[in-house]
Each structure stands twice: as structure tokens, then as C-alpha cells.
Amino acid sequence: MTDQTQLGIVILALPLPILTYLWFRYYNIIITEGTKYVGENYREEEIFLLPSSTKTVKIDGKVSILVYGVNPWITIRVNGGPKQKIFKIRLLNESGNLELINESKVFQIRVKLRYSA
């Protein structure tokens, strides 16, 4: 390899550890602050969704949706509206029905709902 090729590889590879560090640092901050969205007084519900299953829950006010599992994607529908795909966390301030849909054909998902009290 020539010196220019080695320099090019170093320049391209250098941002990777920096970006990885920033992703993990700010990801944890986003999740932590998202759990504080509902306030200090809250009730928590944990739901397991099997592959290709759906669950409807009643919501009223501020809700924090946290998704855990191998596949961190889930589809939601609020009050029969359009489907929305979410990744890991979603904050809502709605009243009505929340439909949780696991569109994965293989993996189950654990969903933690925090409701403001």
C-alpha cells in the first residue's frame, strides 16, 4: 500500500470510534429522560407481545412507551389512526386506545408502558 492509501484508510476509520462513543452516550441520556416524561408519580405496565400479535390498552394523558428485545421496532396505532413504527421509545400525550402491534414473525417483544398518575 502506498502512503496515500494508508492515510485515506486512517482518515475514514478515525470517526468510527468517536461516533460510536457519542451514540452510546446520548442514547442512554435519551432513554433516561424519556422515562422521566410522565413525572415522578407514575404506574408501570409490562406487556409481552408474541410474534405477529396485537394488544390494545387504554391510555389517558402522558405515556412513555419503551421497547425491549432482540427487535426494538414496534408498530402502534392511536385511536384507530394510521400505523406508526417506533424505535425503542415513544412519548405520547393522548387519550383513548393504544394498539401495540408486533409485526415480527420470529421475535417476541417486551413493551414497558409508563402512565402518568
Coordinates of C-alpha atoms in Angstrom, one line a residue, residues 11-116:
I11 CA -8.9 9.3 7.9
L12 CA -12.0 7.2 7.1
A13 CA -11.7 4.9 10.1
L14 CA -10.9 7.6 12.7
P15 CA -14.5 8.9 13.1
L16 CA -16.0 5.5 13.8
P17 CA -14.9 5.2 17.5
I18 CA -15.9 8.8 18.1
L19 CA -19.3 8.4 16.6
T20 CA -19.8 5.0 18.4
Y21 CA -19.0 6.7 21.8
L22 CA -21.3 9.6 21.1
W23 CA -24.2 7.2 20.1
F24 CA -24.0 5.2 23.3
R25 CA -23.6 8.2 25.5
Y26 CA -26.6 10.1 24.1
Y27 CA -28.7 7.0 23.6
N28 CA -28.7 6.4 27.4
I29 CA -29.5 10.1 28.0
I30 CA -32.5 10.0 25.6
I31 CA -33.9 6.8 27.2
T32 CA -33.4 8.2 30.8
E33 CA -35.0 11.5 30.0
G34 CA -37.8 9.7 28.2
T35 CA -38.7 7.7 31.3
K36 CA -38.9 11.0 33.2
Y37 CA -41.5 12.4 30.8
V38 CA -44.5 11.1 32.8
G39 CA -43.4 12.7 36.0
E40 CA -42.5 11.3 39.4
N41 CA -45.8 9.7 40.1
Y42 CA -46.5 7.0 37.6
R43 CA -47.8 3.5 37.2
E44 CA -46.0 1.0 35.1
E45 CA -47.2 -1.9 33.0
E46 CA -45.1 -4.5 31.2
I47 CA -46.5 -6.4 28.1
F48 CA -45.0 -9.3 26.3
L49 CA -46.0 -9.5 22.6
L50 CA -45.5 -12.8 20.8
P51 CA -44.6 -12.7 17.1
S52 CA -47.4 -11.4 14.9
S53 CA -49.6 -10.5 17.9
T54 CA -51.5 -7.4 18.9
K55 CA -52.6 -5.9 22.2
T56 CA -54.9 -2.9 22.8
V57 CA -54.6 -0.8 26.0
K58 CA -56.5 2.2 27.3
I59 CA -54.4 5.4 27.8
D60 CA -55.2 8.8 29.2
G61 CA -52.6 11.5 29.4
K62 CA -48.9 11.2 29.2
V63 CA -47.5 7.8 28.3
S64 CA -43.9 6.6 27.7
I65 CA -43.5 3.5 25.6
L66 CA -40.2 1.7 25.9
V67 CA -39.5 -1.4 23.7
Y68 CA -37.1 -4.1 24.7
G69 CA -36.0 -7.3 23.0
V70 CA -34.0 -8.5 20.0
N71 CA -36.1 -6.4 17.6
P72 CA -36.5 -2.9 19.1
W73 CA -39.1 -1.9 16.5
I74 CA -42.9 -1.9 17.2
T75 CA -45.9 -0.6 15.4
I76 CA -48.5 1.4 17.2
R77 CA -51.9 2.8 16.3
V78 CA -53.6 5.5 18.4
N79 CA -57.4 5.7 18.4
G80 CA -57.6 3.7 15.2
G81 CA -55.5 6.2 13.3
P82 CA -52.6 5.4 10.9
K83 CA -49.9 2.9 11.9
Q84 CA -46.7 4.4 13.2
K85 CA -43.4 2.5 13.5
I86 CA -41.3 3.4 16.5
F87 CA -37.8 2.5 17.6
K88 CA -37.1 1.9 21.3
I89 CA -39.0 4.8 22.8
R90 CA -42.1 7.0 22.1
L91 CA -43.7 9.7 24.2
L92 CA -47.4 10.3 23.8
N93 CA -49.9 12.7 25.3
E94 CA -53.2 11.2 24.1
S95 CA -56.5 9.7 25.4
G96 CA -58.2 6.7 24.0
N97 CA -57.0 3.3 22.7
L98 CA -53.4 2.4 22.0
E99 CA -52.9 -0.6 19.8
L100 CA -49.4 -2.3 20.1
I101 CA -48.5 -4.5 17.1
N102 CA -45.6 -6.8 16.9
E103 CA -45.0 -7.3 13.1
S104 CA -42.0 -9.6 13.6
K105 CA -42.6 -13.2 12.5
V106 CA -39.8 -14.5 14.7
F107 CA -39.0 -12.4 17.8
Q108 CA -41.2 -11.5 20.8
I109 CA -41.1 -8.0 22.2
R110 CA -41.3 -6.7 25.7
V111 CA -43.0 -3.3 26.0
K112 CA -43.0 -1.2 29.1
L113 CA -45.7 1.4 29.4
R114 CA -45.4 4.2 32.0
Y115 CA -48.6 6.2 32.6
S116 CA -48.7 9.5 34.5

